[in-house]
């Protein structure tokens, strides 16, 4: 968009897209202008610009295409995955476009919007009891795959996860900051694909950039220092003892995924800073109300940590913060609890301020 003088103009993307899948990635890095950032310049990478609204669109298309290339996924074969929602929504988009049936297992604690979006995109959603946590939905997906001969997407173990963040998300960051300092990069983790893939790229291409990882204050799996017990195929054997249910959907399942392990053993982060759920929600609301940037609870949590980093960082530091998805995915969650449906006193007063007000 240009706006030299007068009205803004745009020029199109200069290409026609062969399918919705070609529109994944190349998400914008946007400067934060109105929220005080303690002398630092803070940018956000807004993954809501992906076609199905989250960072997981990248992994979804790559899991399917890597399996097509290797022949492990046959034409028309059913795909199955355990997901906290965004991977399922991304896979549902990809499977709709490519013609694969999709079954998703998801704990019944994740937002209602997620189930309905997946079903809207044509997927079948099998709910698992929240008491069985992430490991429960994971084991259900594995059992269904075995029983029916379905293709298990395995986001928590597959190389296709971090590889796509190395090939796309990480490359985009390096390209966009080509002429700019990048002092800190801040992200959370779910499967760990984002941190492991981007970590590979930044450690090589921007060794001066400090990488900050975050996790929920009441579920500090990495912070606890307690190793994850695994099956021989790298799957989690049991729920991690440091896990507690937390409101930051999409972050920190009740196990340390194998994909995340690369970031731990590879030393891809310089600091681990926990964040509390209410702070995450407050920051997501601030981003919406003060910047017009709509993100979910995990984006709010990452931004809260970016602000904490800004506070300690030398003046003039440049910080990049991942925003994994859109806020619209959280209408039924605590993020919208204090956002009213009915008119409040101020809105009623506005309505009554013209004489033709028609109120019952
Ligand atoms: N935030 C949200 C809302 C997510 O759905 C996810 C993925 N589950 C993440 C963050 C973390 O991304 P990754 O799996 O790449 O670690």
Tab-separated table of C-alpha atoms and ligand atoms in Angstrom:
chain	number	residue	atom	x	y	z
A	1	UNK	CA	0.000	0.000	0.000
A	2	UNK	CA	1.267	3.472	-0.912
A	3	UNK	CA	0.030	6.773	0.419
A	4	UNK	CA	2.349	9.475	-0.794
A	5	UNK	CA	-0.251	12.199	-0.758
A	6	UNK	CA	-3.941	11.633	-0.408
A	7	UNK	CA	-5.722	8.321	-0.835
A	8	UNK	CA	-3.916	5.005	-0.259
A	9	UNK	CA	-3.421	2.861	-3.318
A	10	UNK	CA	-2.611	-0.826	-3.793
A	11	UNK	CA	-1.327	-2.722	-6.818
A	12	UNK	CA	-2.434	-6.337	-6.383
A	13	UNK	CA	-0.021	-9.143	-5.611
A	14	UNK	CA	1.256	-9.313	-9.161
A	15	UNK	CA	0.176	-12.917	-9.628
A	16	UNK	CA	-2.856	-15.167	-9.827
A	17	UNK	CA	-2.964	-17.938	-7.224
A	18	UNK	CA	-3.471	-21.557	-8.323
A	19	UNK	CA	-5.097	-22.526	-5.016
A	20	UNK	CA	-5.675	-21.254	-1.499
A	21	UNK	CA	-2.608	-23.259	-0.452
A	22	UNK	CA	-0.335	-20.936	-2.450
A	23	UNK	CA	-1.411	-18.071	-0.174
A	24	UNK	CA	0.116	-19.643	2.967
A	25	UNK	CA	3.047	-17.781	4.545
A	26	UNK	CA	4.698	-14.428	3.828
A	27	UNK	CA	2.862	-12.948	6.787
A	28	UNK	CA	3.539	-9.297	7.633
A	29	UNK	CA	5.832	-7.975	10.351
A	30	UNK	CA	4.068	-4.961	11.892
A	31	UNK	CA	5.419	-2.273	14.235
A	32	UNK	CA	3.647	-1.589	17.535
A	33	UNK	CA	2.976	2.142	17.790
A	34	UNK	CA	0.623	3.041	20.639
A	35	UNK	CA	1.378	0.609	23.459
A	36	UNK	CA	4.387	1.935	25.447
A	37	UNK	CA	7.385	-0.303	24.716
A	38	UNK	CA	9.925	1.126	27.187
A	39	UNK	CA	12.312	2.613	24.626
A	40	UNK	CA	12.398	-0.530	22.457
A	41	UNK	CA	10.902	-0.982	18.999
A	42	UNK	CA	8.567	-3.966	19.059
A	43	UNK	CA	7.335	-5.714	15.920
A	44	UNK	CA	4.813	-8.537	15.693
A	45	UNK	CA	4.661	-11.263	13.033
A	46	UNK	CA	0.934	-11.630	12.426
A	47	UNK	CA	0.205	-15.253	11.508
A	48	UNK	CA	-3.525	-14.508	11.359
A	49	UNK	CA	-2.834	-13.406	7.775
A	50	UNK	CA	-2.544	-17.077	6.781
A	51	UNK	CA	-5.658	-18.300	4.892
A	52	UNK	CA	-7.025	-20.446	7.743
A	53	UNK	CA	-5.945	-17.873	10.318
A	54	UNK	CA	-2.927	-19.378	12.069
A	55	UNK	CA	0.755	-20.278	11.948
A	56	UNK	CA	-0.269	-23.938	11.713
A	57	UNK	CA	-1.392	-23.574	8.087
A	58	UNK	CA	2.306	-23.796	7.227
A	59	UNK	CA	2.818	-27.102	8.989
A	60	UNK	CA	-0.489	-28.515	7.718
A	61	UNK	CA	0.366	-28.075	4.051
A	62	UNK	CA	3.895	-29.391	4.579
A	63	UNK	CA	2.857	-32.533	6.483
A	64	UNK	CA	0.489	-33.453	3.663
A	65	UNK	CA	2.876	-32.580	0.830
A	66	UNK	CA	5.882	-34.292	2.483
A	67	UNK	CA	3.749	-37.455	2.868
A	68	UNK	CA	2.584	-37.180	-0.751
A	69	UNK	CA	6.205	-36.893	-1.899
A	70	UNK	CA	7.351	-39.892	0.155
A	71	UNK	CA	4.310	-41.968	-0.783
A	72	UNK	CA	3.181	-42.533	2.830
A	73	UNK	CA	-0.105	-40.750	2.062
A	74	UNK	CA	-2.113	-42.407	-0.700
A	75	UNK	CA	-4.684	-40.590	-2.872
A	76	UNK	CA	-8.015	-40.421	-1.038
A	77	UNK	CA	-6.579	-41.865	2.212
A	78	UNK	CA	-8.069	-40.519	5.443
A	79	UNK	CA	-5.810	-38.208	7.457
A	80	UNK	CA	-6.013	-38.158	11.273
A	81	UNK	CA	-4.395	-35.900	13.881
A	82	UNK	CA	-4.612	-34.908	17.546
A	83	UNK	CA	-4.728	-31.126	17.855
A	84	UNK	CA	-5.569	-28.252	20.137
A	85	UNK	CA	-7.364	-26.760	17.140
A	86	UNK	CA	-5.190	-24.704	14.849
A	87	UNK	CA	-3.417	-27.685	13.278
A	88	UNK	CA	-6.827	-29.276	12.725
A	89	UNK	CA	-8.195	-26.111	11.111
A	90	UNK	CA	-5.122	-25.854	8.874
A	91	UNK	CA	-5.308	-29.558	7.965
A	92	UNK	CA	-9.038	-29.207	7.263
A	93	UNK	CA	-8.295	-26.418	4.778
A	94	UNK	CA	-5.524	-28.443	3.105
A	95	UNK	CA	-7.582	-31.663	3.023
A	96	UNK	CA	-10.598	-29.797	1.603
A	97	UNK	CA	-8.455	-28.420	-1.216
A	98	UNK	CA	-6.648	-31.706	-1.917
A	99	UNK	CA	-9.602	-34.058	-1.415
A	100	UNK	CA	-8.516	-36.105	1.626
A	101	UNK	CA	-11.057	-36.999	4.346
A	102	UNK	CA	-9.871	-35.681	7.746
A	103	UNK	CA	-10.601	-36.887	11.281
A	104	UNK	CA	-9.387	-34.809	14.227
A	105	UNK	CA	-9.204	-35.791	17.887
A	106	UNK	CA	-9.393	-32.869	20.306
A	107	UNK	CA	-9.923	-32.541	24.062
A	108	UNK	CA	-13.356	-31.069	24.843
A	109	UNK	CA	-11.700	-28.191	26.767
A	110	UNK	CA	-10.649	-26.302	23.627
A	111	UNK	CA	-12.859	-23.520	22.282
A	112	UNK	CA	-16.164	-24.380	20.568
A	113	UNK	CA	-15.166	-22.127	17.646
A	114	UNK	CA	-12.369	-24.558	16.819
A	115	UNK	CA	-14.698	-27.570	16.484
A	116	UNK	CA	-17.182	-25.703	14.357
A	117	UNK	CA	-14.512	-24.245	12.081
A	118	UNK	CA	-13.091	-27.714	11.440
A	119	UNK	CA	-16.545	-29.129	10.744
A	120	UNK	CA	-17.305	-26.134	8.497
A	121	UNK	CA	-14.192	-27.080	6.519
A	122	UNK	CA	-15.516	-30.635	6.173
A	123	UNK	CA	-13.553	-32.450	8.910
A	124	UNK	CA	-14.894	-34.941	11.460
A	125	UNK	CA	-14.069	-33.974	15.056
A	126	UNK	CA	-13.853	-36.688	17.734
A	127	UNK	CA	-13.868	-35.144	21.216
A	128	UNK	CA	-11.827	-36.688	24.024
A	129	UNK	CA	-12.417	-36.082	27.754
A	130	UNK	CA	-10.487	-33.091	29.109
A	131	UNK	CA	-9.475	-35.191	32.136
A	132	UNK	CA	-7.300	-37.272	29.778
A	133	UNK	CA	-5.501	-34.080	28.644
A	134	UNK	CA	-3.242	-33.881	25.571
A	135	UNK	CA	-1.867	-37.391	25.965
A	136	UNK	CA	-5.475	-38.699	25.859
A	137	UNK	CA	-6.333	-37.074	22.528
A	138	UNK	CA	-2.951	-38.096	21.194
A	139	UNK	CA	-3.426	-41.779	22.112
A	140	UNK	CA	-6.946	-41.747	20.627
A	141	UNK	CA	-5.608	-40.475	17.288
A	142	UNK	CA	-2.880	-43.147	17.250
A	143	UNK	CA	-5.420	-45.896	18.072
A	144	UNK	CA	-7.828	-44.765	15.317
A	145	UNK	CA	-4.987	-44.567	12.783
A	146	UNK	CA	-3.921	-48.120	13.637
A	147	UNK	CA	-7.439	-49.531	13.593
A	148	UNK	CA	-8.430	-48.014	10.239
A	149	UNK	CA	-5.102	-47.693	8.376
A	150	UNK	CA	-5.348	-43.893	8.344
A	151	UNK	CA	-2.427	-41.514	7.853
A	152	UNK	CA	-1.400	-40.077	11.252
A	153	UNK	CA	-0.080	-36.533	10.718
A	154	UNK	CA	2.181	-36.689	13.854
A	155	UNK	CA	2.826	-32.957	14.244
A	156	UNK	CA	4.619	-33.558	17.558
A	157	UNK	CA	7.260	-35.867	16.036
A	158	UNK	CA	7.477	-35.286	12.291
A	159	UNK	CA	10.455	-33.553	10.646
A	160	UNK	CA	7.925	-31.836	8.367
A	161	UNK	CA	7.057	-29.516	11.294
A	162	UNK	CA	10.293	-27.645	12.099
A	163	UNK	CA	11.445	-28.028	8.470
A	164	UNK	CA	8.653	-25.791	7.159
A	165	UNK	CA	9.407	-23.093	9.743
A	166	UNK	CA	13.054	-23.248	8.697
A	167	UNK	CA	12.081	-22.993	5.025
A	168	UNK	CA	9.386	-20.318	5.382
A	169	UNK	CA	8.834	-18.529	8.735
A	170	UNK	CA	12.548	-18.277	9.573
A	171	UNK	CA	13.502	-17.236	6.024
A	172	UNK	CA	10.800	-14.561	6.015
A	173	UNK	CA	12.140	-13.061	9.264
A	174	UNK	CA	15.697	-12.963	7.951
A	175	UNK	CA	14.526	-11.347	4.695
A	176	UNK	CA	12.275	-8.774	6.389
A	177	UNK	CA	14.980	-7.728	8.889
A	178	UNK	CA	17.666	-7.639	6.218
A	179	UNK	CA	18.222	-3.915	6.730
A	180	UNK	CA	17.261	-3.761	10.393
A	181	UNK	CA	18.719	-4.754	13.712
A	182	UNK	CA	16.984	-7.704	15.387
A	183	UNK	CA	18.048	-7.905	19.023
A	184	UNK	CA	15.387	-10.269	20.393
A	185	UNK	CA	12.954	-12.829	18.999
A	186	UNK	CA	10.159	-13.982	21.337
A	187	UNK	CA	7.925	-17.050	20.907
A	188	UNK	CA	5.988	-19.662	22.871
A	189	UNK	CA	5.635	-23.332	22.006
A	190	UNK	CA	2.956	-25.923	21.360
A	191	UNK	CA	4.543	-28.649	19.256
A	192	UNK	CA	7.792	-26.642	19.215
A	193	UNK	CA	7.889	-26.419	15.398
A	194	UNK	CA	8.051	-22.620	15.397
A	195	UNK	CA	10.983	-22.348	17.841
A	196	UNK	CA	12.923	-25.304	16.396
A	197	UNK	CA	12.574	-24.163	12.765
A	198	UNK	CA	13.159	-20.452	13.354
A	199	UNK	CA	15.923	-21.257	15.864
A	200	UNK	CA	17.866	-23.149	13.176
A	201	UNK	CA	17.744	-20.125	10.872
A	202	UNK	CA	18.408	-17.352	13.406
A	203	UNK	CA	21.290	-19.169	15.111
A	204	UNK	CA	22.987	-19.434	11.708
A	205	UNK	CA	22.026	-16.169	10.013
A	206	UNK	CA	21.509	-13.798	12.949
A	207	UNK	CA	23.715	-15.155	15.748
A	208	UNK	CA	23.465	-11.808	17.571
A	209	UNK	CA	19.683	-12.168	18.020
A	210	UNK	CA	18.701	-13.340	21.506
A	211	UNK	CA	15.889	-15.900	21.393
A	212	UNK	CA	13.379	-15.827	24.238
A	213	UNK	CA	11.049	-18.782	24.786
A	214	UNK	CA	7.964	-18.598	26.966
A	215	UNK	CA	5.519	-21.043	28.580
A	216	UNK	CA	2.530	-20.727	30.949
A	217	UNK	CA	3.447	-19.742	34.519
A	218	UNK	CA	1.351	-22.600	35.915
A	219	UNK	CA	2.667	-25.221	33.457
A	220	UNK	CA	6.436	-24.710	33.314
A	221	UNK	CA	7.368	-28.003	31.683
A	222	UNK	CA	10.765	-26.778	30.470
A	223	UNK	CA	11.344	-24.580	33.523
A	224	UNK	CA	10.871	-27.595	35.809
A	225	UNK	CA	13.931	-29.293	34.314
A	226	UNK	CA	12.045	-32.615	34.523
A	227	UNK	CA	12.695	-34.796	31.431
A	228	UNK	CA	9.771	-36.209	29.426
A	229	UNK	CA	9.251	-39.973	29.499
A	230	UNK	CA	8.846	-41.293	25.963
A	231	UNK	CA	7.804	-44.419	24.084
A	232	UNK	CA	10.342	-45.938	21.669
A	233	UNK	CA	8.706	-44.035	18.756
A	234	UNK	CA	9.324	-40.710	20.584
A	235	UNK	CA	5.656	-40.338	21.545
A	236	UNK	CA	5.006	-39.146	25.115
A	237	UNK	CA	4.567	-42.085	27.498
A	238	UNK	CA	2.905	-40.147	30.309
A	239	UNK	CA	1.610	-36.713	31.256
A	240	UNK	CA	4.440	-34.394	32.413
A	241	UNK	CA	4.382	-33.833	36.204
A	242	UNK	CA	4.751	-30.023	35.895
A	243	UNK	CA	1.613	-29.689	33.754
A	244	UNK	CA	-1.513	-27.961	34.997
A	245	UNK	CA	-4.466	-26.864	32.838
A	246	UNK	CA	-3.814	-23.312	31.595
A	247	UNK	CA	-5.822	-20.829	29.509
A	248	UNK	CA	-3.217	-20.295	26.753
A	249	UNK	CA	-4.786	-22.565	24.119
A	250	UNK	CA	-2.329	-23.959	21.600
A	251	UNK	CA	0.630	-23.663	23.993
A	252	UNK	CA	2.291	-26.297	26.161
A	253	UNK	CA	0.434	-29.598	25.958
A	254	UNK	CA	0.852	-31.930	28.964
A	255	UNK	CA	4.064	-33.351	27.484
A	256	UNK	CA	7.325	-32.072	25.970
A	257	UNK	CA	7.002	-32.859	22.248
A	258	UNK	CA	9.913	-34.476	20.404
A	259	UNK	CA	9.889	-31.555	17.928
A	260	UNK	CA	10.510	-29.116	20.820
A	261	UNK	CA	13.362	-31.247	22.155
A	262	UNK	CA	15.584	-30.040	19.274
A	263	UNK	CA	15.325	-26.462	20.567
A	264	UNK	CA	16.242	-27.609	24.084
A	265	UNK	CA	19.230	-29.776	23.176
A	266	UNK	CA	20.338	-27.408	20.387
A	267	UNK	CA	20.404	-24.408	22.736
A	268	UNK	CA	18.034	-22.445	20.472
A	269	UNK	CA	16.867	-20.118	23.247
A	270	UNK	CA	18.827	-17.812	25.524
A	271	UNK	CA	16.167	-17.333	28.149
A	272	UNK	CA	12.913	-18.970	29.243
A	273	UNK	CA	10.392	-16.492	30.691
A	274	UNK	CA	7.026	-17.761	31.988
A	275	UNK	CA	3.819	-15.747	31.595
A	276	UNK	CA	0.553	-15.912	33.557
A	277	UNK	CA	-2.748	-16.527	31.733
A	278	UNK	CA	-4.436	-13.287	32.870
A	279	UNK	CA	-1.438	-11.243	31.621
A	280	UNK	CA	-1.703	-12.994	28.250
A	281	UNK	CA	-5.406	-12.148	27.980
A	282	UNK	CA	-4.826	-8.513	29.024
A	283	UNK	CA	-2.103	-8.076	26.390
A	284	UNK	CA	-4.261	-9.628	23.640
A	285	UNK	CA	-7.001	-7.140	24.567
A	286	UNK	CA	-4.503	-4.248	24.551
A	287	UNK	CA	-3.207	-5.245	21.109
A	288	UNK	CA	-6.795	-5.254	19.799
A	289	UNK	CA	-7.901	-2.031	21.490
A	290	UNK	CA	-4.742	0.092	21.156
A	291	UNK	CA	-3.157	-1.226	17.968
A	292	UNK	CA	-6.087	-2.752	16.058
A	293	UNK	CA	-4.100	-6.015	15.939
A	294	UNK	CA	-6.272	-9.042	16.589
A	295	UNK	CA	-4.577	-12.111	18.067
A	296	UNK	CA	-5.357	-15.023	20.379
A	297	UNK	CA	-4.328	-15.697	23.969
A	298	UNK	CA	-0.957	-17.149	22.965
A	299	UNK	CA	-0.177	-14.006	20.954
A	300	UNK	CA	-1.084	-11.925	24.000
A	301	UNK	CA	1.217	-14.072	26.162
A	302	UNK	CA	4.101	-13.727	23.733
A	303	UNK	CA	3.555	-9.969	23.596
A	304	UNK	CA	3.477	-9.736	27.413
A	305	UNK	CA	6.913	-11.374	27.452
A	306	UNK	CA	8.136	-9.059	24.659
A	307	UNK	CA	7.188	-6.092	26.878
A	308	UNK	CA	9.023	-7.654	29.839
A	309	UNK	CA	12.088	-8.089	27.598
A	310	UNK	CA	11.753	-4.445	26.441
A	311	UNK	CA	11.885	-3.322	30.048
A	312	UNK	CA	15.279	-4.949	30.671
A	313	UNK	CA	16.782	-4.435	27.203
A	314	UNK	CA	19.180	-1.600	26.289
A	315	UNK	CA	17.335	1.463	24.934
A	316	UNK	CA	16.697	1.280	21.196
A	317	UNK	CA	16.539	-2.537	21.093
A	318	UNK	CA	14.485	-4.145	18.321
A	319	UNK	CA	12.208	-7.009	19.382
A	320	UNK	CA	10.139	-9.357	17.209
A	321	UNK	CA	7.185	-11.190	18.754
A	322	UNK	CA	5.233	-14.062	17.158
A	323	UNK	CA	1.428	-13.732	17.070
A	324	UNK	CA	0.307	-17.292	16.172
A	325	UNK	CA	-3.381	-16.797	15.342
A	326	UNK	CA	-6.486	-14.610	15.175
A	327	UNK	CA	-8.536	-13.416	18.150
A	328	UNK	CA	-11.780	-14.516	16.480
A	329	UNK	CA	-10.979	-18.075	17.542
A	330	UNK	CA	-11.618	-17.132	21.195
A	331	UNK	CA	-15.110	-15.596	21.284
A	332	UNK	CA	-16.335	-18.231	23.765
A	333	UNK	CA	-13.244	-18.081	26.026
A	334	UNK	CA	-12.141	-15.940	29.001
A	335	UNK	CA	-10.529	-13.531	26.498
A	336	UNK	CA	-14.023	-12.245	25.696
A	337	UNK	CA	-15.492	-12.659	29.206
A	338	UNK	CA	-15.507	-8.918	29.919
A	339	UNK	CA	-16.592	-8.000	26.377
A	340	UNK	CA	-20.351	-7.449	26.630
A	341	UNK	CA	-23.091	-8.598	24.275
A	342	UNK	CA	-25.655	-6.070	25.454
A	343	UNK	CA	-25.405	-2.278	25.546
A	344	UNK	CA	-23.671	-0.877	28.615
A	345	UNK	CA	-24.620	2.408	30.336
A	346	UNK	CA	-22.397	4.468	28.038
A	347	UNK	CA	-23.842	2.900	24.890
A	348	UNK	CA	-27.383	3.381	26.204
A	349	UNK	CA	-26.586	7.043	26.880
A	350	UNK	CA	-25.295	7.413	23.295
A	351	UNK	CA	-28.479	5.845	22.006
A	352	UNK	CA	-30.672	8.101	24.189
A	353	UNK	CA	-28.818	11.223	23.061
A	354	UNK	CA	-31.022	11.613	19.996
A	355	UNK	CA	-34.719	12.276	20.505
A	356	UNK	CA	-35.945	9.514	18.194
A	357	UNK	CA	-34.424	6.773	20.359
A	358	UNK	CA	-36.677	3.716	20.191
A	359	UNK	CA	-36.077	1.693	23.310
A	360	UNK	CA	-38.470	-0.737	24.901
B	1	LIG	N1	-0.271	-20.580	19.579
B	1	LIG	C1	-1.355	-21.231	19.113
B	1	LIG	C2	-2.706	-20.585	19.255
B	1	LIG	C3	-1.216	-22.503	18.544
B	1	LIG	O1	-2.301	-23.163	18.098
B	1	LIG	C4	0.078	-23.090	18.465
B	1	LIG	C5	0.252	-24.471	17.884
B	1	LIG	N2	-0.412	-25.474	18.621
B	1	LIG	C6	1.177	-22.376	18.961
B	1	LIG	C7	0.964	-21.117	19.499
B	1	LIG	C8	2.586	-22.957	18.993
B	1	LIG	O2	3.160	-23.259	17.776
B	1	LIG	P1	4.140	-24.506	17.608
B	1	LIG	O3	3.281	-25.735	17.565
B	1	LIG	O4	4.834	-24.248	16.309
B	1	LIG	O5	5.076	-24.535	18.760
